[in-house]
């Protein structure tokens, strides 16, 4: 790593997915006052709402969110043209 190109507070940080509790260690400059015990060491923690371990795209568990019957309306129109 080149000297002098990273900020002073570039340090190891644990990112915690709050939806499933999964944690991973990376380096970051995120400001946080919370800490967590991870693999026998204490690190600052950044809480995430969603990560690759809980996002439907990465897990393959896509959910179809239907608001006001729009999906049903589309499917009925598509079914008419398919016949």
PDB file of C-alpha atoms in Angstrom:
ATOM      1  CA  UNK A   1       0.000   0.000   0.000  1.00  0.00           C
ATOM      2  CA  UNK A   2       1.370   3.435  -0.906  1.00  0.00           C
ATOM      3  CA  UNK A   3       2.227   5.745   1.965  1.00  0.00           C
ATOM      4  CA  UNK A   4       0.180   8.894   2.464  1.00  0.00           C
ATOM      5  CA  UNK A   5      -2.779   8.088   0.186  1.00  0.00           C
ATOM      6  CA  UNK A   6      -5.175   6.751   2.850  1.00  0.00           C
ATOM      7  CA  UNK A   7      -6.823   8.826   5.581  1.00  0.00           C
ATOM      8  CA  UNK A   8      -5.455   8.625   9.128  1.00  0.00           C
ATOM      9  CA  UNK A   9      -8.535   6.793  10.442  1.00  0.00           C
ATOM     10  CA  UNK A  10      -8.417   3.955   7.846  1.00  0.00           C
ATOM     11  CA  UNK A  11      -8.782   0.955  10.152  1.00  0.00           C
ATOM     12  CA  UNK A  12     -10.354  -2.506  10.477  1.00  0.00           C
ATOM     13  CA  UNK A  13     -14.125  -2.271  11.005  1.00  0.00           C
ATOM     14  CA  UNK A  14     -16.773  -4.964  11.463  1.00  0.00           C
ATOM     15  CA  UNK A  15     -19.920  -4.568   9.355  1.00  0.00           C
ATOM     16  CA  UNK A  16     -23.006  -6.204  10.892  1.00  0.00           C
ATOM     17  CA  UNK A  17     -26.143  -7.044   8.921  1.00  0.00           C
ATOM     18  CA  UNK A  18     -28.995  -6.277  11.316  1.00  0.00           C
ATOM     19  CA  UNK A  19     -31.556  -8.393   9.442  1.00  0.00           C
ATOM     20  CA  UNK A  20     -29.722 -11.709   9.951  1.00  0.00           C
ATOM     21  CA  UNK A  21     -26.851 -10.934  12.345  1.00  0.00           C
ATOM     22  CA  UNK A  22     -24.083 -11.813   9.876  1.00  0.00           C
ATOM     23  CA  UNK A  23     -20.784  -9.943  10.401  1.00  0.00           C
ATOM     24  CA  UNK A  24     -17.671  -9.450   8.281  1.00  0.00           C
ATOM     25  CA  UNK A  25     -14.400  -7.607   8.788  1.00  0.00           C
ATOM     26  CA  UNK A  26     -13.109  -5.020   6.352  1.00  0.00           C
ATOM     27  CA  UNK A  27     -11.204  -1.740   6.422  1.00  0.00           C
ATOM     28  CA  UNK A  28     -13.046   1.563   6.440  1.00  0.00           C
ATOM     29  CA  UNK A  29     -13.073   5.188   7.525  1.00  0.00           C
ATOM     30  CA  UNK A  30     -16.703   5.085   8.745  1.00  0.00           C
ATOM     31  CA  UNK A  31     -17.261   6.989  11.972  1.00  0.00           C
ATOM     32  CA  UNK A  32     -18.834   4.908  14.736  1.00  0.00           C
ATOM     33  CA  UNK A  33     -18.850   4.807  18.524  1.00  0.00           C
ATOM     34  CA  UNK A  34     -20.124   1.216  18.840  1.00  0.00           C
ATOM     35  CA  UNK A  35     -17.781  -1.743  19.274  1.00  0.00           C
ATOM     36  CA  UNK A  36     -18.215  -5.495  18.964  1.00  0.00           C
ATOM     37  CA  UNK A  37     -16.221  -8.617  19.799  1.00  0.00           C
ATOM     38  CA  UNK A  38     -15.298 -10.412  16.561  1.00  0.00           C
ATOM     39  CA  UNK A  39     -12.927 -13.404  16.318  1.00  0.00           C
ATOM     40  CA  UNK A  40     -11.431 -12.660  19.732  1.00  0.00           C
ATOM     41  CA  UNK A  41     -10.725  -8.959  19.071  1.00  0.00           C
ATOM     42  CA  UNK A  42     -12.727  -5.791  19.717  1.00  0.00           C
ATOM     43  CA  UNK A  43     -13.467  -3.687  16.632  1.00  0.00           C
ATOM     44  CA  UNK A  44     -15.652  -0.692  15.813  1.00  0.00           C
ATOM     45  CA  UNK A  45     -18.947  -1.845  14.286  1.00  0.00           C
ATOM     46  CA  UNK A  46     -21.061  -0.351  11.493  1.00  0.00           C
ATOM     47  CA  UNK A  47     -24.656  -1.583  11.412  1.00  0.00           C
ATOM     48  CA  UNK A  48     -26.158  -2.299   7.985  1.00  0.00           C
ATOM     49  CA  UNK A  49     -29.820  -2.792   7.149  1.00  0.00           C
ATOM     50  CA  UNK A  50     -29.036  -5.199   4.322  1.00  0.00           C
ATOM     51  CA  UNK A  51     -25.919  -6.895   2.939  1.00  0.00           C
ATOM     52  CA  UNK A  52     -25.078  -9.555   0.367  1.00  0.00           C
ATOM     53  CA  UNK A  53     -26.066 -12.291   2.862  1.00  0.00           C
ATOM     54  CA  UNK A  54     -29.644 -10.990   3.190  1.00  0.00           C
ATOM     55  CA  UNK A  55     -30.329  -9.215  -0.121  1.00  0.00           C
ATOM     56  CA  UNK A  56     -32.793 -11.169  -2.291  1.00  0.00           C
ATOM     57  CA  UNK A  57     -30.650 -10.773  -5.425  1.00  0.00           C
ATOM     58  CA  UNK A  58     -27.682 -12.538  -3.838  1.00  0.00           C
ATOM     59  CA  UNK A  59     -29.636 -15.139  -1.857  1.00  0.00           C
ATOM     60  CA  UNK A  60     -31.893 -16.154  -4.756  1.00  0.00           C
ATOM     61  CA  UNK A  61     -35.009 -15.636  -2.671  1.00  0.00           C
ATOM     62  CA  UNK A  62     -36.657 -12.913  -4.713  1.00  0.00           C
ATOM     63  CA  UNK A  63     -39.933 -11.620  -3.372  1.00  0.00           C
ATOM     64  CA  UNK A  64     -42.569 -10.185  -5.644  1.00  0.00           C
ATOM     65  CA  UNK A  65     -43.943  -7.096  -3.958  1.00  0.00           C
ATOM     66  CA  UNK A  66     -47.398  -6.322  -5.259  1.00  0.00           C
ATOM     67  CA  UNK A  67     -48.970  -2.962  -4.583  1.00  0.00           C
ATOM     68  CA  UNK A  68     -52.558  -2.311  -5.602  1.00  0.00           C
ATOM     69  CA  UNK A  69     -52.780  -5.434  -7.784  1.00  0.00           C
ATOM     70  CA  UNK A  70     -50.435  -4.132 -10.481  1.00  0.00           C
ATOM     71  CA  UNK A  71     -48.779  -7.502 -10.984  1.00  0.00           C
ATOM     72  CA  UNK A  72     -52.133  -9.256 -11.359  1.00  0.00           C
ATOM     73  CA  UNK A  73     -53.258  -6.602 -13.835  1.00  0.00           C
ATOM     74  CA  UNK A  74     -50.077  -7.108 -15.894  1.00  0.00           C
ATOM     75  CA  UNK A  75     -50.428 -10.905 -15.800  1.00  0.00           C
ATOM     76  CA  UNK A  76     -54.052 -10.727 -16.981  1.00  0.00           C
ATOM     77  CA  UNK A  77     -53.067  -8.459 -19.890  1.00  0.00           C
ATOM     78  CA  UNK A  78     -50.136 -10.686 -20.788  1.00  0.00           C
ATOM     79  CA  UNK A  79     -52.311 -13.806 -20.636  1.00  0.00           C
ATOM     80  CA  UNK A  80     -54.693 -12.245 -23.212  1.00  0.00           C
ATOM     81  CA  UNK A  81     -51.883 -11.619 -25.703  1.00  0.00           C
ATOM     82  CA  UNK A  82     -50.311 -15.030 -25.126  1.00  0.00           C
ATOM     83  CA  UNK A  83     -53.444 -16.948 -26.224  1.00  0.00           C
TER      84      UNK A  83
END
